[in-house]
């Protein structure tokens, strides 16, 4: 079982390690500096006391000289004073010996002073006490030896004191540098630690981001490698579970959609024949007006009209089912725009005249041909015009226009009817959707016309959209590519506009 601490645990461990490193370095550095300071103060005190004892040794030797050779001629040398001065010298020597510690140079200087004093006392002081004058030059030589030894000890003491001060400075500087290096090392270790922590999260997070991008792009087979801290690993497992669920849902949705399409296609095929028969017999009855009474004739008309509506809905359903199954075929060819628009206008004009609506067809001059299946595009225009005719009130103005936009031809059907709300525009091309309003409900219909129009336009490689201002009407636009054979000249392509943009 691998050890994979959580992100919180890793941060805690990192902070604890950093805190421990900083604490150790700080304690060691502060302790060392404190010890250097204590040692320095101790050494300074010791050397100061040693200097005092050196002066005591010099004073003792001077007292010994005064006892052995009185200052006036009528005074005699005093053995008692000499012994007292010698004892004072010896006490100072013992104290000085304790202060030199293990310093070899100081011990050597002190030993030489003590030995010189002992030699002076034997060679000079004792003969003088016995009133025997030493040979010429002896007293001066031994006295100089003691004096020089005392001066040498004093110089060595001052030198040792200076050395202690320099040593303390050097130790302080070195310790400060070591502490700074230790702190820098601790911070570097923390940086490496947290960099490792970040890197341990970066790779799995990057995989999750890339996986989410691919999944959002529609690749439902996307899975991510689970890894990293516990939280990120859990997120990776949740992502994979979500992807599995989405893939299962997509497969089930595709299966249900296929079943629906197959059902619609089958039912539509099965309904087409009986509906055609019903419509045919109903039309045959209405053709024999003389043999029917008024009520029978009206019933035959209702049957014929309803059968026609049902037949149109069946044909629409078949077209949508074929489009979904990829079996709806179009045969595009270079098609002139003006004759197509005028033909549809002539066919639809009686409907507008019946509602006393103003209907105009406006086609830009010298439009190139479009790549289109004329029958299918006529169906699209008929659906859009039928919608305008149904939803626009009596006396409204409806216009069919065609113009060139860049390398495409734009068809636009506009009216000044009630229009649509913004949220309604988002659903206007959905199947079986109808606006929830009094005008819409009174008109009736199946809600398939615009869905079929959208499917047919997209089969042609075009785009369709709608824009509207509530209370001021609506405009439906779609664009079709210009036929290569229909382009009069090669021109610089203009930027394509979104179909349905306000013009």
GROMACS .gro file of C-alpha atoms in nm:
model
  503
    1UNK     CA    1   0.000   0.000   0.000
    2UNK     CA    2   0.156   0.326  -0.114
    3UNK     CA    3   0.167   0.628   0.115
    4UNK     CA    4  -0.027   0.913  -0.041
    5UNK     CA    5  -0.098   1.185   0.215
    6UNK     CA    6  -0.370   1.437   0.154
    7UNK     CA    7  -0.296   1.790   0.039
    8UNK     CA    8  -0.364   1.922   0.390
    9UNK     CA    9  -0.127   1.665   0.541
   10UNK     CA   10   0.143   1.753   0.289
   11UNK     CA   11   0.114   2.121   0.372
   12UNK     CA   12   0.130   2.047   0.742
   13UNK     CA   13   0.436   1.826   0.696
   14UNK     CA   14   0.600   2.094   0.483
   15UNK     CA   15   0.537   2.368   0.740
   16UNK     CA   16   0.654   2.144   1.025
   17UNK     CA   17   0.978   2.059   0.844
   18UNK     CA   18   1.037   2.427   0.761
   19UNK     CA   19   0.961   2.529   1.120
   20UNK     CA   20   1.195   2.260   1.259
   21UNK     CA   21   1.478   2.364   1.026
   22UNK     CA   22   1.441   2.732   1.111
   23UNK     CA   23   1.415   2.653   1.482
   24UNK     CA   24   1.728   2.433   1.483
   25UNK     CA   25   1.932   2.685   1.285
   26UNK     CA   26   1.812   2.974   1.502
   27UNK     CA   27   1.880   2.793   1.831
   28UNK     CA   28   2.224   2.678   1.724
   29UNK     CA   29   2.316   3.021   1.594
   30UNK     CA   30   2.189   3.211   1.898
   31UNK     CA   31   2.349   2.959   2.135
   32UNK     CA   32   2.681   2.983   1.958
   33UNK     CA   33   2.678   3.363   1.959
   34UNK     CA   34   2.587   3.366   2.329
   35UNK     CA   35   2.872   3.123   2.406
   36UNK     CA   36   3.119   3.335   2.208
   37UNK     CA   37   3.010   3.641   2.403
   38UNK     CA   38   3.044   3.464   2.739
   39UNK     CA   39   3.387   3.325   2.650
   40UNK     CA   40   3.504   3.665   2.536
   41UNK     CA   41   3.389   3.836   2.853
   42UNK     CA   42   3.552   3.563   3.064
   43UNK     CA   43   3.881   3.594   2.877
   44UNK     CA   44   3.880   3.974   2.902
   45UNK     CA   45   3.815   3.953   3.275
   46UNK     CA   46   4.085   3.691   3.323
   47UNK     CA   47   4.345   3.886   3.129
   48UNK     CA   48   4.256   4.204   3.314
   49UNK     CA   49   4.311   4.024   3.644
   50UNK     CA   50   4.632   3.874   3.510
   51UNK     CA   51   4.756   4.224   3.430
   52UNK     CA   52   4.677   4.325   3.788
   53UNK     CA   53   4.867   4.025   3.924
   54UNK     CA   54   5.159   4.114   3.696
   55UNK     CA   55   5.165   4.457   3.858
   56UNK     CA   56   5.149   4.289   4.199
   57UNK     CA   57   5.450   4.078   4.102
   58UNK     CA   58   5.637   4.392   3.997
   59UNK     CA   59   5.539   4.566   4.323
   60UNK     CA   60   5.651   4.266   4.525
   61UNK     CA   61   5.987   4.262   4.353
   62UNK     CA   62   6.030   4.635   4.419
   63UNK     CA   63   5.955   4.574   4.789
   64UNK     CA   64   6.214   4.295   4.790
   65UNK     CA   65   6.471   4.533   4.641
   66UNK     CA   66   6.387   4.797   4.906
   67UNK     CA   67   6.427   4.541   5.187
   68UNK     CA   68   6.764   4.415   5.058
   69UNK     CA   69   6.909   4.763   4.985
   70UNK     CA   70   6.764   5.037   5.207
   71UNK     CA   71   6.724   5.383   5.062
   72UNK     CA   72   6.957   5.550   5.325
   73UNK     CA   73   7.302   5.453   5.436
   74UNK     CA   74   7.230   5.440   5.811
   75UNK     CA   75   6.954   5.178   5.753
   76UNK     CA   76   7.045   4.811   5.742
   77UNK     CA   77   6.887   4.541   5.521
   78UNK     CA   78   6.584   4.375   5.688
   79UNK     CA   79   6.537   4.000   5.663
   80UNK     CA   80   6.180   4.029   5.786
   81UNK     CA   81   6.083   4.284   5.523
   82UNK     CA   82   6.251   4.073   5.256
   83UNK     CA   83   6.057   3.766   5.364
   84UNK     CA   84   5.731   3.961   5.370
   85UNK     CA   85   5.794   4.102   5.019
   86UNK     CA   86   5.893   3.756   4.893
   87UNK     CA   87   5.571   3.610   5.037
   88UNK     CA   88   5.368   3.881   4.863
   89UNK     CA   89   5.548   3.799   4.536
   90UNK     CA   90   5.480   3.427   4.582
   91UNK     CA   91   5.106   3.486   4.649
   92UNK     CA   92   5.077   3.699   4.338
   93UNK     CA   93   5.262   3.430   4.140
   94UNK     CA   94   5.013   3.163   4.257
   95UNK     CA   95   4.716   3.378   4.159
   96UNK     CA   96   4.876   3.457   3.823
   97UNK     CA   97   4.937   3.085   3.765
   98UNK     CA   98   4.564   3.020   3.812
   99UNK     CA   99   4.479   3.295   3.563
  100UNK     CA  100   4.711   3.176   3.284
  101UNK     CA  101   4.500   2.860   3.256
  102UNK     CA  102   4.647   2.640   2.979
  103UNK     CA  103   4.805   2.925   2.780
  104UNK     CA  104   5.156   2.796   2.709
  105UNK     CA  105   5.306   3.135   2.625
  106UNK     CA  106   5.176   3.298   2.942
  107UNK     CA  107   5.285   3.003   3.156
  108UNK     CA  108   5.631   3.024   3.004
  109UNK     CA  109   5.657   3.401   3.066
  110UNK     CA  110   5.528   3.362   3.421
  111UNK     CA  111   5.764   3.073   3.492
  112UNK     CA  112   6.058   3.278   3.364
  113UNK     CA  113   5.961   3.569   3.590
  114UNK     CA  114   5.935   3.346   3.897
  115UNK     CA  115   6.268   3.179   3.817
  116UNK     CA  116   6.438   3.517   3.761
  117UNK     CA  117   6.306   3.645   4.096
  118UNK     CA  118   6.429   3.332   4.274
  119UNK     CA  119   6.773   3.367   4.114
  120UNK     CA  120   6.787   3.737   4.207
  121UNK     CA  121   6.698   3.662   4.568
  122UNK     CA  122   6.969   3.395   4.596
  123UNK     CA  123   7.241   3.584   4.412
  124UNK     CA  124   7.169   3.942   4.528
  125UNK     CA  125   6.919   3.971   4.814
  126UNK     CA  126   7.066   3.709   5.051
  127UNK     CA  127   7.428   3.837   5.026
  128UNK     CA  128   7.306   4.192   5.090
  129UNK     CA  129   7.109   4.079   5.398
  130UNK     CA  130   7.436   3.921   5.521
  131UNK     CA  131   7.610   4.251   5.441
  132UNK     CA  132   7.812   4.098   5.160
  133UNK     CA  133   7.825   4.305   4.849
  134UNK     CA  134   7.780   4.094   4.528
  135UNK     CA  135   8.051   4.107   4.265
  136UNK     CA  136   8.038   4.404   4.028
  137UNK     CA  137   7.768   4.367   3.755
  138UNK     CA  138   7.592   4.067   3.919
  139UNK     CA  139   7.319   4.272   4.087
  140UNK     CA  140   7.248   4.464   3.770
  141UNK     CA  141   7.228   4.150   3.558
  142UNK     CA  142   6.987   3.962   3.786
  143UNK     CA  143   6.776   4.269   3.849
  144UNK     CA  144   6.745   4.335   3.474
  145UNK     CA  145   6.644   3.972   3.421
  146UNK     CA  146   6.353   4.006   3.668
  147UNK     CA  147   6.248   4.341   3.529
  148UNK     CA  148   6.258   4.221   3.169
  149UNK     CA  149   6.063   3.903   3.258
  150UNK     CA  150   5.792   4.114   3.424
  151UNK     CA  151   5.766   4.343   3.122
  152UNK     CA  152   5.756   4.041   2.889
  153UNK     CA  153   5.468   3.888   3.090
  154UNK     CA  154   5.275   4.216   3.074
  155UNK     CA  155   5.328   4.242   2.697
  156UNK     CA  156   5.222   3.879   2.648
  157UNK     CA  157   4.909   3.938   2.857
  158UNK     CA  158   4.807   4.238   2.647
  159UNK     CA  159   4.878   4.037   2.332
  160UNK     CA  160   4.663   3.748   2.459
  161UNK     CA  161   4.383   3.994   2.538
  162UNK     CA  162   4.396   4.139   2.186
  163UNK     CA  163   4.403   3.789   2.040
  164UNK     CA  164   4.095   3.695   2.243
  165UNK     CA  165   3.912   4.002   2.111
  166UNK     CA  166   4.009   3.923   1.751
  167UNK     CA  167   3.914   3.559   1.798
  168UNK     CA  168   3.574   3.660   1.934
  169UNK     CA  169   3.514   3.888   1.637
  170UNK     CA  170   3.614   3.616   1.394
  171UNK     CA  171   3.394   3.358   1.567
  172UNK     CA  172   3.102   3.602   1.571
  173UNK     CA  173   3.140   3.678   1.201
  174UNK     CA  174   3.178   3.311   1.109
  175UNK     CA  175   2.881   3.211   1.322
  176UNK     CA  176   2.668   3.486   1.168
  177UNK     CA  177   2.764   3.365   0.821
  178UNK     CA  178   2.683   3.005   0.916
  179UNK     CA  179   2.347   3.106   1.061
  180UNK     CA  180   2.264   3.306   0.748
  181UNK     CA  181   2.372   3.012   0.532
  182UNK     CA  182   2.162   2.779   0.747
  183UNK     CA  183   1.857   3.003   0.715
  184UNK     CA  184   1.911   3.032   0.341
  185UNK     CA  185   1.946   2.654   0.322
  186UNK     CA  186   1.627   2.608   0.522
  187UNK     CA  187   1.441   2.848   0.293
  188UNK     CA  188   1.585   2.671  -0.012
  189UNK     CA  189   1.475   2.337   0.132
  190UNK     CA  190   1.129   2.484   0.191
  191UNK     CA  191   1.122   2.614  -0.166
  192UNK     CA  192   1.220   2.272  -0.300
  193UNK     CA  193   0.963   2.108  -0.074
  194UNK     CA  194   0.678   2.334  -0.183
  195UNK     CA  195   0.791   2.318  -0.546
  196UNK     CA  196   0.769   1.942  -0.525
  197UNK     CA  197   0.425   1.974  -0.370
  198UNK     CA  198   0.311   2.208  -0.647
  199UNK     CA  199   0.457   1.980  -0.913
  200UNK     CA  200   0.281   1.682  -0.759
  201UNK     CA  201  -0.047   1.871  -0.809
  202UNK     CA  202   0.028   2.037  -1.143
  203UNK     CA  203   0.042   1.723  -1.357
  204UNK     CA  204  -0.287   1.566  -1.235
  205UNK     CA  205  -0.461   1.904  -1.243
  206UNK     CA  206  -0.335   1.957  -1.597
  207UNK     CA  207  -0.472   1.616  -1.695
  208UNK     CA  208  -0.807   1.705  -1.538
  209UNK     CA  209  -0.822   2.039  -1.722
  210UNK     CA  210  -0.735   1.878  -2.054
  211UNK     CA  211  -0.983   1.597  -1.990
  212UNK     CA  212  -1.258   1.847  -1.905
  213UNK     CA  213  -1.180   2.041  -2.224
  214UNK     CA  214  -1.201   1.725  -2.436
  215UNK     CA  215  -1.517   1.610  -2.259
  216UNK     CA  216  -1.677   1.951  -2.316
  217UNK     CA  217  -1.576   1.917  -2.681
  218UNK     CA  218  -1.788   1.600  -2.708
  219UNK     CA  219  -1.527   1.326  -2.665
  220UNK     CA  220  -1.719   1.111  -2.416
  221UNK     CA  221  -1.444   0.847  -2.417
  222UNK     CA  222  -1.211   1.085  -2.235
  223UNK     CA  223  -1.066   0.947  -1.911
  224UNK     CA  224  -0.789   1.083  -1.689
  225UNK     CA  225  -0.509   0.908  -1.506
  226UNK     CA  226  -0.581   0.913  -1.133
  227UNK     CA  227  -0.289   1.043  -0.925
  228UNK     CA  228  -0.157   1.319  -0.703
  229UNK     CA  229  -0.270   1.405  -0.350
  230UNK     CA  230  -0.575   1.235  -0.206
  231UNK     CA  231  -0.811   1.520  -0.290
  232UNK     CA  232  -0.696   1.544  -0.652
  233UNK     CA  233  -0.701   1.166  -0.688
  234UNK     CA  234  -1.060   1.167  -0.559
  235UNK     CA  235  -1.141   1.442  -0.809
  236UNK     CA  236  -0.989   1.233  -1.088
  237UNK     CA  237  -1.197   0.930  -0.990
  238UNK     CA  238  -1.510   1.147  -0.976
  239UNK     CA  239  -1.427   1.285  -1.322
  240UNK     CA  240  -1.393   0.934  -1.466
  241UNK     CA  241  -1.719   0.826  -1.302
  242UNK     CA  242  -1.891   1.132  -1.448
  243UNK     CA  243  -1.746   1.055  -1.794
  244UNK     CA  244  -1.868   0.694  -1.765
  245UNK     CA  245  -2.214   0.816  -1.667
  246UNK     CA  246  -2.223   1.066  -1.953
  247UNK     CA  247  -2.114   0.801  -2.201
  248UNK     CA  248  -2.380   0.561  -2.076
  249UNK     CA  249  -2.642   0.836  -2.094
  250UNK     CA  250  -2.529   0.931  -2.445
  251UNK     CA  251  -2.550   0.571  -2.563
  252UNK     CA  252  -2.893   0.535  -2.408
  253UNK     CA  253  -3.003   0.867  -2.556
  254UNK     CA  254  -2.878   0.765  -2.901
  255UNK     CA  255  -3.060   0.433  -2.866
  256UNK     CA  256  -3.385   0.603  -2.764
  257UNK     CA  257  -3.341   0.864  -3.039
  258UNK     CA  258  -3.287   0.591  -3.294
  259UNK     CA  259  -3.594   0.406  -3.168
  260UNK     CA  260  -3.793   0.728  -3.191
  261UNK     CA  261  -3.672   0.799  -3.542
  262UNK     CA  262  -3.745   0.445  -3.651
  263UNK     CA  263  -4.090   0.467  -3.494
  264UNK     CA  264  -4.169   0.800  -3.657
  265UNK     CA  265  -4.040   0.680  -3.993
  266UNK     CA  266  -4.237   0.357  -3.973
  267UNK     CA  267  -4.558   0.518  -3.851
  268UNK     CA  268  -4.532   0.795  -4.108
  269UNK     CA  269  -4.491   0.543  -4.388
  270UNK     CA  270  -4.782   0.338  -4.259
  271UNK     CA  271  -5.006   0.645  -4.220
  272UNK     CA  272  -4.929   0.797  -4.558
  273UNK     CA  273  -5.136   0.549  -4.762
  274UNK     CA  274  -5.458   0.554  -4.555
  275UNK     CA  275  -5.442   0.933  -4.520
  276UNK     CA  276  -5.399   0.966  -4.897
  277UNK     CA  277  -5.700   0.739  -4.950
  278UNK     CA  278  -5.912   0.937  -4.703
  279UNK     CA  279  -5.812   1.264  -4.865
  280UNK     CA  280  -5.884   1.127  -5.212
  281UNK     CA  281  -6.232   1.005  -5.123
  282UNK     CA  282  -6.309   1.329  -4.941
  283UNK     CA  283  -6.205   1.534  -5.246
  284UNK     CA  284  -6.409   1.303  -5.465
  285UNK     CA  285  -6.715   1.366  -5.247
  286UNK     CA  286  -6.665   1.743  -5.255
  287UNK     CA  287  -6.643   1.720  -5.635
  288UNK     CA  288  -6.998   1.573  -5.640
  289UNK     CA  289  -7.164   1.876  -5.489
  290UNK     CA  290  -7.502   1.810  -5.649
  291UNK     CA  291  -7.541   1.468  -5.480
  292UNK     CA  292  -7.476   1.598  -5.126
  293UNK     CA  293  -7.681   1.809  -4.897
  294UNK     CA  294  -7.526   2.109  -4.725
  295UNK     CA  295  -7.430   1.925  -4.408
  296UNK     CA  296  -7.275   1.635  -4.600
  297UNK     CA  297  -7.077   1.871  -4.821
  298UNK     CA  298  -6.940   2.064  -4.523
  299UNK     CA  299  -6.841   1.737  -4.355
  300UNK     CA  300  -6.661   1.623  -4.672
  301UNK     CA  301  -6.474   1.957  -4.686
  302UNK     CA  302  -6.366   1.925  -4.321
  303UNK     CA  303  -6.248   1.568  -4.386
  304UNK     CA  304  -6.052   1.676  -4.695
  305UNK     CA  305  -5.896   1.975  -4.516
  306UNK     CA  306  -5.800   1.770  -4.206
  307UNK     CA  307  -5.661   1.492  -4.423
  308UNK     CA  308  -5.451   1.748  -4.609
  309UNK     CA  309  -5.313   1.887  -4.283
  310UNK     CA  310  -5.240   1.537  -4.159
  311UNK     CA  311  -5.072   1.450  -4.488
  312UNK     CA  312  -4.851   1.762  -4.460
  313UNK     CA  313  -4.756   1.674  -4.102
  314UNK     CA  314  -4.670   1.316  -4.208
  315UNK     CA  315  -4.451   1.449  -4.489
  316UNK     CA  316  -4.281   1.687  -4.245
  317UNK     CA  317  -4.218   1.404  -3.999
  318UNK     CA  318  -4.075   1.190  -4.277
  319UNK     CA  319  -3.843   1.472  -4.383
  320UNK     CA  320  -3.721   1.521  -4.026
  321UNK     CA  321  -3.675   1.148  -3.972
  322UNK     CA  322  -3.476   1.118  -4.294
  323UNK     CA  323  -3.268   1.422  -4.196
  324UNK     CA  324  -3.188   1.271  -3.856
  325UNK     CA  325  -3.097   0.941  -4.016
  326UNK     CA  326  -2.882   1.116  -4.276
  327UNK     CA  327  -3.107   0.989  -4.556
  328UNK     CA  328  -3.261   1.319  -4.660
  329UNK     CA  329  -3.105   1.399  -4.994
  330UNK     CA  330  -3.089   1.725  -5.182
  331UNK     CA  331  -2.976   1.785  -5.539
  332UNK     CA  332  -2.821   2.132  -5.543
  333UNK     CA  333  -2.754   2.296  -5.875
  334UNK     CA  334  -2.700   2.654  -5.993
  335UNK     CA  335  -3.035   2.824  -5.933
  336UNK     CA  336  -3.138   3.176  -6.021
  337UNK     CA  337  -3.265   3.367  -5.719
  338UNK     CA  338  -3.516   3.607  -5.878
  339UNK     CA  339  -3.735   3.347  -6.057
  340UNK     CA  340  -3.734   3.129  -5.743
  341UNK     CA  341  -3.845   3.412  -5.515
  342UNK     CA  342  -4.108   3.538  -5.761
  343UNK     CA  343  -4.253   3.188  -5.810
  344UNK     CA  344  -4.295   3.138  -5.435
  345UNK     CA  345  -4.442   3.489  -5.412
  346UNK     CA  346  -4.707   3.408  -5.673
  347UNK     CA  347  -4.796   3.085  -5.497
  348UNK     CA  348  -4.830   3.249  -5.155
  349UNK     CA  349  -5.001   3.574  -5.263
  350UNK     CA  350  -5.358   3.438  -5.242
  351UNK     CA  351  -5.301   3.354  -4.875
  352UNK     CA  352  -5.197   3.713  -4.801
  353UNK     CA  353  -5.481   3.857  -5.008
  354UNK     CA  354  -5.724   3.643  -4.809
  355UNK     CA  355  -5.614   3.822  -4.488
  356UNK     CA  356  -5.590   4.163  -4.654
  357UNK     CA  357  -5.215   4.168  -4.590
  358UNK     CA  358  -4.964   4.367  -4.797
  359UNK     CA  359  -4.711   4.126  -4.951
  360UNK     CA  360  -4.406   4.235  -5.153
  361UNK     CA  361  -4.108   4.057  -5.309
  362UNK     CA  362  -3.786   4.256  -5.325
  363UNK     CA  363  -3.487   4.092  -5.502
  364UNK     CA  364  -3.159   4.277  -5.551
  365UNK     CA  365  -3.054   4.324  -5.914
  366UNK     CA  366  -2.791   4.106  -6.084
  367UNK     CA  367  -2.772   3.846  -5.809
  368UNK     CA  368  -2.553   3.547  -5.894
  369UNK     CA  369  -2.693   3.196  -5.886
  370UNK     CA  370  -2.691   2.989  -5.567
  371UNK     CA  371  -2.609   2.622  -5.516
  372UNK     CA  372  -2.952   2.498  -5.412
  373UNK     CA  373  -3.216   2.235  -5.458
  374UNK     CA  374  -3.487   2.465  -5.590
  375UNK     CA  375  -3.772   2.250  -5.460
  376UNK     CA  376  -3.634   2.229  -5.108
  377UNK     CA  377  -3.551   2.600  -5.087
  378UNK     CA  378  -3.901   2.675  -5.216
  379UNK     CA  379  -4.026   2.459  -4.927
  380UNK     CA  380  -3.817   2.665  -4.681
  381UNK     CA  381  -3.951   2.994  -4.819
  382UNK     CA  382  -4.306   2.860  -4.815
  383UNK     CA  383  -4.274   2.758  -4.451
  384UNK     CA  384  -4.137   3.100  -4.349
  385UNK     CA  385  -4.405   3.287  -4.548
  386UNK     CA  386  -4.679   3.062  -4.411
  387UNK     CA  387  -4.565   3.147  -4.058
  388UNK     CA  388  -4.569   3.520  -4.137
  389UNK     CA  389  -4.913   3.490  -4.294
  390UNK     CA  390  -5.054   3.302  -3.993
  391UNK     CA  391  -4.908   3.510  -3.711
  392UNK     CA  392  -4.925   3.860  -3.864
  393UNK     CA  393  -5.265   4.027  -3.816
  394UNK     CA  394  -5.493   4.146  -4.094
  395UNK     CA  395  -5.359   4.449  -4.274
  396UNK     CA  396  -5.000   4.368  -4.177
  397UNK     CA  397  -4.704   4.407  -4.414
  398UNK     CA  398  -4.497   4.102  -4.512
  399UNK     CA  399  -4.186   4.113  -4.730
  400UNK     CA  400  -3.968   3.854  -4.897
  401UNK     CA  401  -3.624   3.997  -4.979
  402UNK     CA  402  -3.305   3.854  -5.131
  403UNK     CA  403  -2.964   4.026  -5.139
  404UNK     CA  404  -2.595   3.949  -5.160
  405UNK     CA  405  -2.390   3.940  -4.838
  406UNK     CA  406  -2.022   3.869  -4.911
  407UNK     CA  407  -1.996   3.535  -5.089
  408UNK     CA  408  -2.350   3.432  -4.992
  409UNK     CA  409  -2.707   3.517  -5.081
  410UNK     CA  410  -2.934   3.613  -4.793
  411UNK     CA  411  -3.309   3.550  -4.799
  412UNK     CA  412  -3.518   3.741  -4.544
  413UNK     CA  413  -3.888   3.709  -4.457
  414UNK     CA  414  -4.008   3.993  -4.234
  415UNK     CA  415  -4.342   4.106  -4.094
  416UNK     CA  416  -4.476   4.369  -3.858
  417UNK     CA  417  -4.679   4.126  -3.647
  418UNK     CA  418  -4.666   4.065  -3.269
  419UNK     CA  419  -4.306   3.943  -3.278
  420UNK     CA  420  -4.131   3.715  -3.029
  421UNK     CA  421  -3.970   3.763  -2.689
  422UNK     CA  422  -3.594   3.708  -2.656
  423UNK     CA  423  -3.635   3.382  -2.463
  424UNK     CA  424  -3.875   3.257  -2.730
  425UNK     CA  425  -3.620   3.314  -3.006
  426UNK     CA  426  -3.394   3.054  -2.842
  427UNK     CA  427  -3.655   2.781  -2.903
  428UNK     CA  428  -3.816   2.896  -3.225
  429UNK     CA  429  -3.643   2.629  -3.440
  430UNK     CA  430  -3.712   2.341  -3.202
  431UNK     CA  431  -3.952   2.066  -3.307
  432UNK     CA  432  -4.311   2.087  -3.191
  433UNK     CA  433  -4.234   2.413  -3.007
  434UNK     CA  434  -4.489   2.692  -3.027
  435UNK     CA  435  -4.490   3.025  -2.847
  436UNK     CA  436  -4.716   3.031  -2.544
  437UNK     CA  437  -4.937   3.324  -2.637
  438UNK     CA  438  -5.300   3.387  -2.724
  439UNK     CA  439  -5.220   3.470  -3.088
  440UNK     CA  440  -5.013   3.153  -3.133
  441UNK     CA  441  -5.269   2.922  -2.975
  442UNK     CA  442  -5.547   3.065  -3.190
  443UNK     CA  443  -5.347   3.005  -3.511
  444UNK     CA  444  -5.278   2.636  -3.457
  445UNK     CA  445  -5.012   2.424  -3.627
  446UNK     CA  446  -4.768   2.145  -3.542
  447UNK     CA  447  -4.448   2.344  -3.477
  448UNK     CA  448  -4.252   2.148  -3.742
  449UNK     CA  449  -4.224   2.404  -4.022
  450UNK     CA  450  -3.929   2.602  -3.881
  451UNK     CA  451  -3.748   2.285  -3.770
  452UNK     CA  452  -3.770   2.151  -4.126
  453UNK     CA  453  -3.657   2.485  -4.267
  454UNK     CA  454  -3.351   2.481  -4.041
  455UNK     CA  455  -3.267   2.123  -4.139
  456UNK     CA  456  -3.296   2.196  -4.512
  457UNK     CA  457  -3.090   2.518  -4.495
  458UNK     CA  458  -2.810   2.342  -4.305
  459UNK     CA  459  -2.814   2.058  -4.560
  460UNK     CA  460  -2.731   2.325  -4.818
  461UNK     CA  461  -2.436   2.444  -4.609
  462UNK     CA  462  -2.617   2.760  -4.502
  463UNK     CA  463  -2.734   2.906  -4.173
  464UNK     CA  464  -3.070   3.032  -4.049
  465UNK     CA  465  -3.167   3.256  -3.759
  466UNK     CA  466  -3.435   3.491  -3.637
  467UNK     CA  467  -3.451   3.829  -3.469
  468UNK     CA  468  -3.750   4.013  -3.338
  469UNK     CA  469  -3.869   4.315  -3.143
  470UNK     CA  470  -4.184   4.237  -2.944
  471UNK     CA  471  -4.478   4.429  -3.086
  472UNK     CA  472  -4.288   4.530  -3.399
  473UNK     CA  473  -4.265   4.203  -3.589
  474UNK     CA  474  -4.004   3.939  -3.663
  475UNK     CA  475  -3.751   3.866  -3.937
  476UNK     CA  476  -3.626   3.521  -4.039
  477UNK     CA  477  -3.305   3.511  -4.243
  478UNK     CA  478  -3.104   3.234  -4.403
  479UNK     CA  479  -2.799   3.238  -4.628
  480UNK     CA  480  -2.694   3.007  -4.910
  481UNK     CA  481  -2.355   2.982  -5.082
  482UNK     CA  482  -2.314   3.137  -5.423
  483UNK     CA  483  -2.272   2.883  -5.700
  484UNK     CA  484  -1.917   2.869  -5.833
  485UNK     CA  485  -2.055   2.851  -6.184
  486UNK     CA  486  -2.280   3.146  -6.110
  487UNK     CA  487  -2.012   3.393  -6.000
  488UNK     CA  488  -1.973   3.660  -6.268
  489UNK     CA  489  -1.623   3.763  -6.158
  490UNK     CA  490  -1.370   3.674  -5.892
  491UNK     CA  491  -1.395   3.932  -5.616
  492UNK     CA  492  -1.242   3.979  -5.277
  493UNK     CA  493  -1.472   3.795  -5.032
  494UNK     CA  494  -1.655   4.019  -4.791
  495UNK     CA  495  -1.682   3.914  -4.429
  496UNK     CA  496  -1.970   3.671  -4.367
  497UNK     CA  497  -2.248   3.804  -4.150
  498UNK     CA  498  -2.449   3.597  -3.909
  499UNK     CA  499  -2.785   3.509  -4.061
  500UNK     CA  500  -3.049   3.697  -3.877
  501UNK     CA  501  -2.834   3.997  -3.783
  502UNK     CA  502  -3.010   4.326  -3.806
  503UNK     CA  503  -2.947   4.479  -4.142
   0.00000   0.00000   0.00000
